[in-house]
Structures are given as C-alpha cells and as structure tokens.
Amino acid sequence: MNTGILALGSYAPERVMTNHDFEKFLDTSDEWIVTRTGIRERRLAAEGEYTSHMAFRAVEDLVRRHGPSALEGVDLVIVATNTPDALFPATAALVQDRFGLNAGAYDLLAGCPGWGYAIAQAHALVKSGLARKVLAIGSETLSKILDFSDRSTAVLFGDGAGAAVIGPVPEGYGFRSFVLGADGSGGRELTLRCVAPCLPDGTPMGPYAYMNGREVFKFAVRVMNTATLEAIEKAGLKPEDIKYLIPHQANARIIEAARERLGLPPEQVWVNVDRYGNTSTASIPIALQEALDAGKIKNGDHILFVTFGAGLTWAASVLTWWQPD
C-alpha cells in the first residue's frame, strides 16, 4: 500500500512582529537580522492563544479546503510540538476531542523535525494496517518559551501550525523514502528545561530556550546536505529528479546552501522564512501549503522535505505528490 498526503491545512496568528519592532528594545537591527537569517518578520500568538488553538485552526483550514469528509477514517492523531499546552493531557487528545474523532492520540517531541517524524510514523502505521488514516499536525507557540531580551533566540522564531491527513494513495504516488536521525552528543547546543535542572552531562538548562547558534548552524548545513542526498538515493532517484524542495524554514543561508548542493534553481525551492521565521514543527507544512496555493506542485512531482533541530535531530523524505482533482 502506498501512502501520501490526502489533505492539508495551515494557520498563522494575526499578530505580525517585524525586525523594526525588535529594534525598539534590543541591541539589534533589521539589517543585522536579515543578513544573518533572512528573517524580516514573524507571527506571534495572542495573549491567550496556545499550541492547541493553533492546531485547531490548522485542522479547520484543512476541513475548509477539503470538506468534512477529509477527516473520515482518521483513527489516530499525532501532534508534533515542542510547546504543548501541557505535558498531559496531550495536545493531540485535545484535537481528538475538538473534532469528535474516534481515534487514538499522542504528542511527539523531536525538536523541529517533529512533523517529519510524525509523517514517517503515520506512513508506517497506515502501511502496516494499524491505522486507516492519520492526522499529523505540527503546532507551535514558540513565543511562549523565548526570552525577549536575548537577541540570539528572540528574533528567530515564530508561531503557527500545519495539519495533514496521511492515508492510502494510488500506485506510483506517495512517500518513497524517509531518513530519520539523531546525535544526542549535540543536545547541549539547543535546550529548554522541563523537570531536570541539567542534562546528564551536567549542562545546565533554563526556563527559556537556549541555542548555541554557531554550532547549530554548522550541524544544520551538514545534515541538510547528507540527509537530502540519502533520502533521494533511498527513493531510487537522482537530485535532478526532484521537482520541488520544501526545507525547514530556519535560516535563508542554510536553505541556499542546500539548494546549491542539490543543483536546484531558486524557483524550485519554497522559502518563506522571511515572513514567518522559524516555526519549528509547523514550518514545512505551512511552506508546503503555500507552494500548493501558488500552483508550484502538480500530481506526479517528486517533492523533497528536509528538517533539523534540537536533539540534535534531523528528518528528510521524498514524496511523489498526489491529490484528487
């Protein structure tokens, strides 16, 4: 059985925060941020808006685009997030309840590649017969875990969500490969405390997200290269077969390095980091939805996803696109 994305939806909050807004209270500038990251603005959740709300809105958008029947047969909900409303109940269970689904539900925490891990699990569960369809969501309110006096993290992240229904697709279409990886030795480079004050090696953790930008940048450039090539090879394809690259939207320079390594022209890569910043697990589904809305992807196109993040972790996959007309 082949599996693919049957329906897709996304959401970004209304509030826009520009680089010039940061200039008012941080030692930074629009030029400094754009030069190093490519980010010009990002969306931030409202005061009482959290990850569950983002997920609800993304699923509502999915239903608006594809009709209520899009959720028929969904018997598992996975929410990939680094900012759940609570450790328990799972945000996925809140989604299950909100939409009245007769489904199991759990949250998945794997850093920014969380949605990449979620679609891999969804594929395996549907293919094995353990699920008919899976609702795989990436949802984040990263603004809730940032120290807005720390320019090394505050300017990088935004809030948003994307939702996809994973299920059977016709022969010749669907997911062709997955690459999932982790290097826990780099875990200390990107941290946020939960119940322990430090990592097993003694690295202290705080109540706000911490990132060693230089080390994470080097890691990202490396795995964006190796993971994409591995996913393409596992799919039985060559780089020139890839019609469109939908990368994790963390840094424009990292995306550009990956594009050049694959030999893809700029028009075959979707970039929206300038408008959303890094929305972590939500970045790829939001970007994919925009690329579809722009008419860039057609049935039969080979699409490459790649993402990296805390853990340190990474994920890449190749999908031969199909959706019913």
CSV table of N, CA and C in Angstrom, one decimal, residues 181-306:
chain,number,residue,atom,x,y,z
A,181,GLY,N,17.2,10.8,11.9
A,181,GLY,CA,18.5,10.7,12.6
A,181,GLY,C,18.6,11.5,13.8
A,182,ALA,N,19.5,11.2,14.7
A,182,ALA,CA,19.8,11.9,15.9
A,182,ALA,C,21.2,11.8,16.3
A,183,ASP,N,21.7,12.9,16.9
A,183,ASP,CA,23.0,12.9,17.5
A,183,ASP,C,22.9,13.6,18.9
A,184,GLY,N,22.6,12.8,19.9
A,184,GLY,CA,22.4,13.3,21.2
A,184,GLY,C,23.6,14.0,21.9
A,185,SER,N,24.8,13.7,21.3
A,185,SER,CA,26.0,14.4,21.8
A,185,SER,C,26.0,15.9,21.6
A,186,GLY,N,25.1,16.3,20.7
A,186,GLY,CA,25.0,17.8,20.5
A,186,GLY,C,23.8,18.4,21.2
A,187,GLY,N,23.1,17.6,22.0
A,187,GLY,CA,21.9,18.0,22.7
A,187,GLY,C,22.1,19.3,23.5
A,188,ARG,N,23.3,19.5,24.1
A,188,ARG,CA,23.5,20.7,24.9
A,188,ARG,C,23.5,22.0,24.1
A,189,GLU,N,23.5,21.9,22.8
A,189,GLU,CA,23.6,23.1,21.9
A,189,GLU,C,22.2,23.8,21.8
A,190,LEU,N,21.1,23.1,22.1
A,190,LEU,CA,19.8,23.7,22.0
A,190,LEU,C,18.9,23.0,23.1
A,191,THR,N,18.6,23.8,24.1
A,191,THR,CA,18.0,23.2,25.3
A,191,THR,C,16.8,24.1,25.8
A,192,LEU,N,16.0,23.4,26.6
A,192,LEU,CA,14.9,24.1,27.4
A,192,LEU,C,14.6,23.1,28.5
A,193,ARG,N,14.6,23.7,29.7
A,193,ARG,CA,14.4,22.8,30.9
A,193,ARG,C,12.9,22.4,31.0
A,194,CYS,N,12.7,21.2,31.5
A,194,CYS,CA,11.4,20.7,31.9
A,194,CYS,C,11.4,20.3,33.3
A,195,VAL,N,11.8,19.1,33.7
A,195,VAL,CA,11.8,18.7,35.1
A,195,VAL,C,13.2,18.6,35.7
A,196,ALA,N,14.2,18.5,34.9
A,196,ALA,CA,15.6,18.4,35.4
A,196,ALA,C,16.3,19.7,35.2
A,197,PRO,N,17.1,20.1,36.2
A,197,PRO,CA,17.8,21.3,36.1
A,197,PRO,C,19.0,21.3,35.1
A,198,CYS,N,19.5,20.1,34.7
A,198,CYS,CA,20.6,20.0,33.8
A,198,CYS,C,20.5,18.6,33.1
A,199,LEU,N,21.3,18.6,32.0
A,199,LEU,CA,21.4,17.3,31.2
A,199,LEU,C,22.3,16.3,32.0
A,200,PRO,N,22.3,15.0,31.6
A,200,PRO,CA,23.1,14.0,32.3
A,200,PRO,C,24.6,14.4,32.4
A,201,ASP,N,25.1,15.2,31.4
A,201,ASP,CA,26.5,15.5,31.4
A,201,ASP,C,26.8,16.8,32.3
A,202,GLY,N,25.7,17.3,32.9
A,202,GLY,CA,25.8,18.4,33.8
A,202,GLY,C,25.6,19.8,33.2
A,203,THR,N,25.3,19.8,31.9
A,203,THR,CA,25.0,21.1,31.2
A,203,THR,C,23.7,21.7,31.8
A,204,PRO,N,23.8,22.9,32.4
A,204,PRO,CA,22.6,23.5,33.0
A,204,PRO,C,21.6,23.9,31.9
A,205,MET,N,20.3,23.9,32.3
A,205,MET,CA,19.2,24.3,31.4
A,205,MET,C,18.4,25.3,32.2
A,206,GLY,N,17.8,26.3,31.4
A,206,GLY,CA,17.0,27.3,32.0
A,206,GLY,C,15.5,27.3,31.5
A,207,PRO,N,14.7,28.2,32.0
A,207,PRO,CA,13.3,28.2,31.7
A,207,PRO,C,13.0,28.8,30.3
A,208,TYR,N,14.0,29.3,29.6
A,208,TYR,CA,13.8,29.8,28.2
A,208,TYR,C,14.7,29.0,27.3
A,209,ALA,N,14.3,29.0,26.0
A,209,ALA,CA,15.1,28.3,25.0
A,209,ALA,C,16.5,28.9,24.9
A,210,TYR,N,17.5,28.0,24.9
A,210,TYR,CA,18.9,28.4,24.7
A,210,TYR,C,19.4,27.7,23.4
A,211,MET,N,20.2,28.5,22.7
A,211,MET,CA,20.8,27.9,21.5
A,211,MET,C,22.2,28.4,21.2
A,212,ASN,N,23.1,27.5,21.0
A,212,ASN,CA,24.4,27.9,20.5
A,212,ASN,C,24.4,28.0,19.0
A,213,GLY,N,24.1,29.2,18.5
A,213,GLY,CA,23.8,29.4,17.1
A,213,GLY,C,24.9,28.9,16.2
A,214,ARG,N,26.1,29.2,16.5
A,214,ARG,CA,27.2,28.8,15.7
A,214,ARG,C,27.3,27.3,15.4
A,215,GLU,N,27.2,26.5,16.5
A,215,GLU,CA,27.2,25.1,16.4
A,215,GLU,C,26.0,24.5,15.7
A,216,VAL,N,24.8,25.0,16.0
A,216,VAL,CA,23.6,24.5,15.4
A,216,VAL,C,23.7,24.8,13.9
A,217,PHE,N,24.2,26.0,13.5
A,217,PHE,CA,24.3,26.4,12.1
A,217,PHE,C,25.2,25.3,11.3
A,218,LYS,N,26.4,25.0,11.9
A,218,LYS,CA,27.3,24.1,11.3
A,218,LYS,C,26.7,22.7,11.2
A,219,PHE,N,26.0,22.3,12.2
A,219,PHE,CA,25.3,21.0,12.2
A,219,PHE,C,24.2,21.0,11.1
A,220,ALA,N,23.4,22.1,11.0
A,220,ALA,CA,22.3,22.2,10.0
A,220,ALA,C,22.8,22.1,8.6
A,221,VAL,N,23.9,22.8,8.3
A,221,VAL,CA,24.4,22.8,6.9
A,221,VAL,C,24.9,21.4,6.5
A,222,ARG,N,25.5,20.7,7.5
A,222,ARG,CA,26.0,19.3,7.2
A,222,ARG,C,24.8,18.4,7.0
A,223,VAL,N,23.8,18.3,7.9
A,223,VAL,CA,22.8,17.3,7.8
A,223,VAL,C,21.8,17.7,6.6
A,224,MET,N,21.6,19.0,6.3
A,224,MET,CA,20.8,19.3,5.2
A,224,MET,C,21.4,18.7,3.9
A,225,ASN,N,22.7,18.6,3.9
A,225,ASN,CA,23.4,18.0,2.7
A,225,ASN,C,23.2,16.5,2.7
A,226,THR,N,23.7,15.9,3.8
A,226,THR,CA,23.7,14.4,3.9
A,226,THR,C,22.3,13.8,3.9
A,227,ALA,N,21.4,14.4,4.6
A,227,ALA,CA,20.1,13.8,4.8
A,227,ALA,C,19.3,13.9,3.4
A,228,THR,N,19.4,15.0,2.7
A,228,THR,CA,18.7,15.1,1.5
A,228,THR,C,19.2,14.1,0.4
A,229,LEU,N,20.5,14.0,0.3
A,229,LEU,CA,21.1,13.0,-0.6
A,229,LEU,C,20.7,11.6,-0.3
A,230,GLU,N,20.7,11.3,1.0
A,230,GLU,CA,20.4,9.9,1.4
A,230,GLU,C,18.9,9.6,1.1
A,231,ALA,N,18.0,10.6,1.4
A,231,ALA,CA,16.6,10.4,1.1
A,231,ALA,C,16.4,10.2,-0.4
A,232,ILE,N,17.1,11.0,-1.2
A,232,ILE,CA,16.9,10.9,-2.7
A,232,ILE,C,17.4,9.5,-3.2
A,233,GLU,N,18.5,9.1,-2.6
A,233,GLU,CA,19.1,7.8,-3.0
A,233,GLU,C,18.1,6.6,-2.6
A,234,LYS,N,17.6,6.7,-1.4
A,234,LYS,CA,16.7,5.7,-0.9
A,234,LYS,C,15.4,5.6,-1.7
A,235,ALA,N,15.0,6.8,-2.3
A,235,ALA,CA,13.8,6.8,-3.1
A,235,ALA,C,14.1,6.3,-4.5
A,236,GLY,N,15.3,6.0,-4.8
A,236,GLY,CA,15.7,5.5,-6.2
A,236,GLY,C,15.7,6.6,-7.2
A,237,LEU,N,16.0,7.8,-6.8
A,237,LEU,CA,16.0,9.0,-7.7
A,237,LEU,C,17.4,9.6,-7.7
A,238,LYS,N,17.5,10.6,-8.5
A,238,LYS,CA,18.7,11.5,-8.5
A,238,LYS,C,18.3,12.9,-8.2
A,239,PRO,N,19.2,13.8,-7.8
A,239,PRO,CA,18.9,15.2,-7.4
A,239,PRO,C,18.1,15.9,-8.6
A,240,GLU,N,18.4,15.6,-9.8
A,240,GLU,CA,17.8,16.3,-10.9
A,240,GLU,C,16.3,15.8,-11.1
A,241,ASP,N,15.9,14.7,-10.4
A,241,ASP,CA,14.5,14.3,-10.5
A,241,ASP,C,13.6,15.0,-9.5
A,242,ILE,N,14.2,15.8,-8.6
A,242,ILE,CA,13.4,16.5,-7.6
A,242,ILE,C,12.8,17.7,-8.2
A,243,LYS,N,11.5,17.8,-8.2
A,243,LYS,CA,10.8,18.9,-8.8
A,243,LYS,C,10.7,20.1,-7.8
A,244,TYR,N,10.6,19.8,-6.5
A,244,TYR,CA,10.5,20.9,-5.5
A,244,TYR,C,11.1,20.5,-4.2
A,245,LEU,N,11.8,21.5,-3.6
A,245,LEU,CA,12.4,21.3,-2.3
A,245,LEU,C,11.6,22.1,-1.3
A,246,ILE,N,11.0,21.5,-0.3
A,246,ILE,CA,10.4,22.2,0.8
A,246,ILE,C,11.2,22.0,2.1
A,247,PRO,N,12.1,22.9,2.4
A,247,PRO,CA,13.0,22.8,3.5
A,247,PRO,C,12.4,23.4,4.8
A,248,HIS,N,13.0,23.0,5.9
A,248,HIS,CA,12.7,23.6,7.2
A,248,HIS,C,13.1,25.1,7.1
A,249,GLN,N,12.2,25.9,7.5
A,249,GLN,CA,12.4,27.4,7.4
A,249,GLN,C,13.1,28.0,8.6
A,250,ALA,N,14.4,27.8,8.8
A,250,ALA,CA,15.1,28.3,9.9
A,250,ALA,C,16.0,29.4,9.6
A,251,ASN,N,16.7,29.3,8.4
A,251,ASN,CA,17.7,30.3,8.1
A,251,ASN,C,17.9,30.3,6.6
A,252,ALA,N,17.8,31.4,6.0
A,252,ALA,CA,17.9,31.5,4.5
A,252,ALA,C,19.2,31.1,4.0
A,253,ARG,N,20.3,31.3,4.7
A,253,ARG,CA,21.6,30.9,4.3
A,253,ARG,C,21.7,29.4,4.2
A,254,ILE,N,21.1,28.7,5.2
A,254,ILE,CA,21.2,27.2,5.3
A,254,ILE,C,20.4,26.7,4.1
A,255,ILE,N,19.2,27.3,3.8
A,255,ILE,CA,18.4,26.8,2.7
A,255,ILE,C,19.1,27.0,1.4
A,256,GLU,N,19.8,28.1,1.2
A,256,GLU,CA,20.5,28.4,0.0
A,256,GLU,C,21.7,27.4,-0.2
A,257,ALA,N,22.4,27.1,0.9
A,257,ALA,CA,23.5,26.1,0.8
A,257,ALA,C,22.9,24.7,0.3
A,258,ALA,N,21.8,24.3,0.8
A,258,ALA,CA,21.2,23.1,0.4
A,258,ALA,C,20.7,23.1,-1.0
A,259,ARG,N,20.1,24.2,-1.4
A,259,ARG,CA,19.7,24.4,-2.8
A,259,ARG,C,20.9,24.2,-3.8
A,260,GLU,N,22.0,24.9,-3.5
A,260,GLU,CA,23.2,24.9,-4.3
A,260,GLU,C,23.8,23.4,-4.4
A,261,ARG,N,23.8,22.8,-3.3
A,261,ARG,CA,24.3,21.4,-3.2
A,261,ARG,C,23.5,20.5,-4.1
A,262,LEU,N,22.2,20.7,-4.1
A,262,LEU,CA,21.3,19.8,-5.0
A,262,LEU,C,21.3,20.2,-6.4
A,263,GLY,N,21.8,21.4,-6.7
A,263,GLY,CA,21.8,21.9,-8.1
A,263,GLY,C,20.4,22.3,-8.6
A,264,LEU,N,19.6,22.7,-7.6
A,264,LEU,CA,18.2,23.2,-8.0
A,264,LEU,C,18.2,24.7,-8.2
A,265,PRO,N,17.4,25.1,-9.2
A,265,PRO,CA,17.3,26.6,-9.4
A,265,PRO,C,16.4,27.2,-8.3
A,266,PRO,N,16.5,28.4,-8.0
A,266,PRO,CA,15.8,29.1,-6.9
A,266,PRO,C,14.3,28.9,-7.1
A,267,GLU,N,13.7,28.8,-8.3
A,267,GLU,CA,12.3,28.7,-8.4
A,267,GLU,C,11.8,27.3,-8.1
A,268,GLN,N,12.6,26.4,-7.7
A,268,GLN,CA,12.2,25.0,-7.3
A,268,GLN,C,12.4,24.8,-5.8
A,269,VAL,N,12.5,25.9,-5.1
A,269,VAL,CA,12.7,25.9,-3.6
A,269,VAL,C,11.7,26.9,-3.0
A,270,TRP,N,10.9,26.4,-2.1
A,270,TRP,CA,10.0,27.4,-1.4
A,270,TRP,C,10.6,27.9,-0.2
A,271,VAL,N,10.7,29.3,-0.1
A,271,VAL,CA,11.2,30.0,1.0
A,271,VAL,C,10.2,31.0,1.6
A,272,ASN,N,9.9,30.8,2.8
A,272,ASN,CA,9.0,31.8,3.5
A,272,ASN,C,9.5,32.3,4.8
A,273,VAL,N,10.8,31.9,5.1
A,273,VAL,CA,11.4,32.2,6.4
A,273,VAL,C,11.4,33.7,6.6
A,274,ASP,N,11.4,34.5,5.6
A,274,ASP,CA,11.4,36.0,5.7
A,274,ASP,C,10.1,36.5,6.3
A,275,ARG,N,9.0,35.7,6.2
A,275,ARG,CA,7.7,36.2,6.6
A,275,ARG,C,7.2,35.5,7.9
A,276,TYR,N,7.8,34.3,8.2
A,276,TYR,CA,7.3,33.6,9.4
A,276,TYR,C,8.4,33.3,10.4
A,277,GLY,N,9.6,33.4,10.1
A,277,GLY,CA,10.7,33.0,11.0
A,277,GLY,C,10.7,31.5,11.1
A,278,ASN,N,11.3,30.9,12.1
A,278,ASN,CA,11.3,29.5,12.3
A,278,ASN,C,10.1,29.1,13.2
A,279,THR,N,9.2,28.4,12.5
A,279,THR,CA,8.0,27.9,13.2
A,279,THR,C,8.2,26.4,13.6
A,280,SER,N,9.4,25.9,13.6
A,280,SER,CA,9.7,24.6,14.1
A,280,SER,C,8.9,23.5,13.4
A,281,THR,N,8.1,22.7,14.1
A,281,THR,CA,7.4,21.6,13.5
A,281,THR,C,6.4,22.0,12.5
A,282,ALA,N,6.0,23.3,12.5
A,282,ALA,CA,4.9,23.8,11.6
A,282,ALA,C,5.5,24.3,10.3
A,283,SER,N,6.9,24.5,10.2
A,283,SER,CA,7.4,25.2,9.1
A,283,SER,C,7.2,24.5,7.8
A,284,ILE,N,7.4,23.2,7.7
A,284,ILE,CA,7.3,22.5,6.4
A,284,ILE,C,5.8,22.4,6.0
A,285,PRO,N,4.9,22.0,6.8
A,285,PRO,CA,3.5,22.0,6.3
A,285,PRO,C,3.0,23.4,5.9
A,286,ILE,N,3.4,24.5,6.6
A,286,ILE,CA,3.0,25.8,6.2
A,286,ILE,C,3.6,26.2,4.8
A,287,ALA,N,4.9,25.9,4.7
A,287,ALA,CA,5.5,26.1,3.4
A,287,ALA,C,4.9,25.3,2.2
A,288,LEU,N,4.6,24.0,2.5
A,288,LEU,CA,4.0,23.2,1.5
A,288,LEU,C,2.7,23.7,1.1
A,289,GLN,N,1.9,24.2,2.1
A,289,GLN,CA,0.6,24.7,1.7
A,289,GLN,C,0.7,26.0,0.8
A,290,GLU,N,1.7,26.8,1.1
A,290,GLU,CA,1.9,28.0,0.3
A,290,GLU,C,2.3,27.6,-1.1
A,291,ALA,N,3.2,26.6,-1.2
A,291,ALA,CA,3.6,26.2,-2.5
A,291,ALA,C,2.5,25.6,-3.4
A,292,LEU,N,1.6,24.9,-2.7
A,292,LEU,CA,0.4,24.4,-3.4
A,292,LEU,C,-0.5,25.5,-3.8
A,293,ASP,N,-0.7,26.4,-2.9
A,293,ASP,CA,-1.6,27.6,-3.3
A,293,ASP,C,-1.1,28.4,-4.4
A,294,ALA,N,0.2,28.4,-4.6
A,294,ALA,CA,0.9,29.1,-5.6
A,294,ALA,C,0.9,28.3,-7.0
A,295,GLY,N,0.4,27.1,-6.9
A,295,GLY,CA,0.4,26.3,-8.1
A,295,GLY,C,1.7,25.7,-8.5
A,296,LYS,N,2.7,25.6,-7.6
A,296,LYS,CA,4.0,25.2,-7.9
A,296,LYS,C,4.1,23.6,-8.0
A,297,ILE,N,3.2,22.9,-7.4
A,297,ILE,CA,3.3,21.5,-7.3
A,297,ILE,C,2.1,20.8,-7.9
A,298,LYS,N,2.4,19.8,-8.8
A,298,LYS,CA,1.4,19.1,-9.5
A,298,LYS,C,1.5,17.6,-9.2
A,299,ASN,N,0.4,16.9,-9.5
A,299,ASN,CA,0.5,15.4,-9.3
A,299,ASN,C,1.6,14.8,-10.1
A,300,GLY,N,2.4,13.9,-9.5
A,300,GLY,CA,3.5,13.3,-10.1
A,300,GLY,C,4.8,13.9,-9.8
A,301,ASP,N,4.8,15.1,-9.3
A,301,ASP,CA,6.1,15.8,-8.9
A,301,ASP,C,6.7,15.1,-7.7
A,302,HIS,N,8.0,15.0,-7.8
A,302,HIS,CA,8.8,14.5,-6.7
A,302,HIS,C,9.2,15.6,-5.7
A,303,ILE,N,8.7,15.6,-4.5
A,303,ILE,CA,8.9,16.6,-3.5
A,303,ILE,C,9.9,16.1,-2.5
A,304,LEU,N,10.8,17.0,-2.1
A,304,LEU,CA,11.8,16.7,-1.0
A,304,LEU,C,11.6,17.5,0.2
A,305,PHE,N,11.4,16.9,1.3
A,305,PHE,CA,11.3,17.6,2.6
A,305,PHE,C,12.6,17.3,3.4
A,306,VAL,N,13.1,18.3,4.1
A,306,VAL,CA,14.3,18.1,5.0
A,306,VAL,C,14.2,19.1,6.1
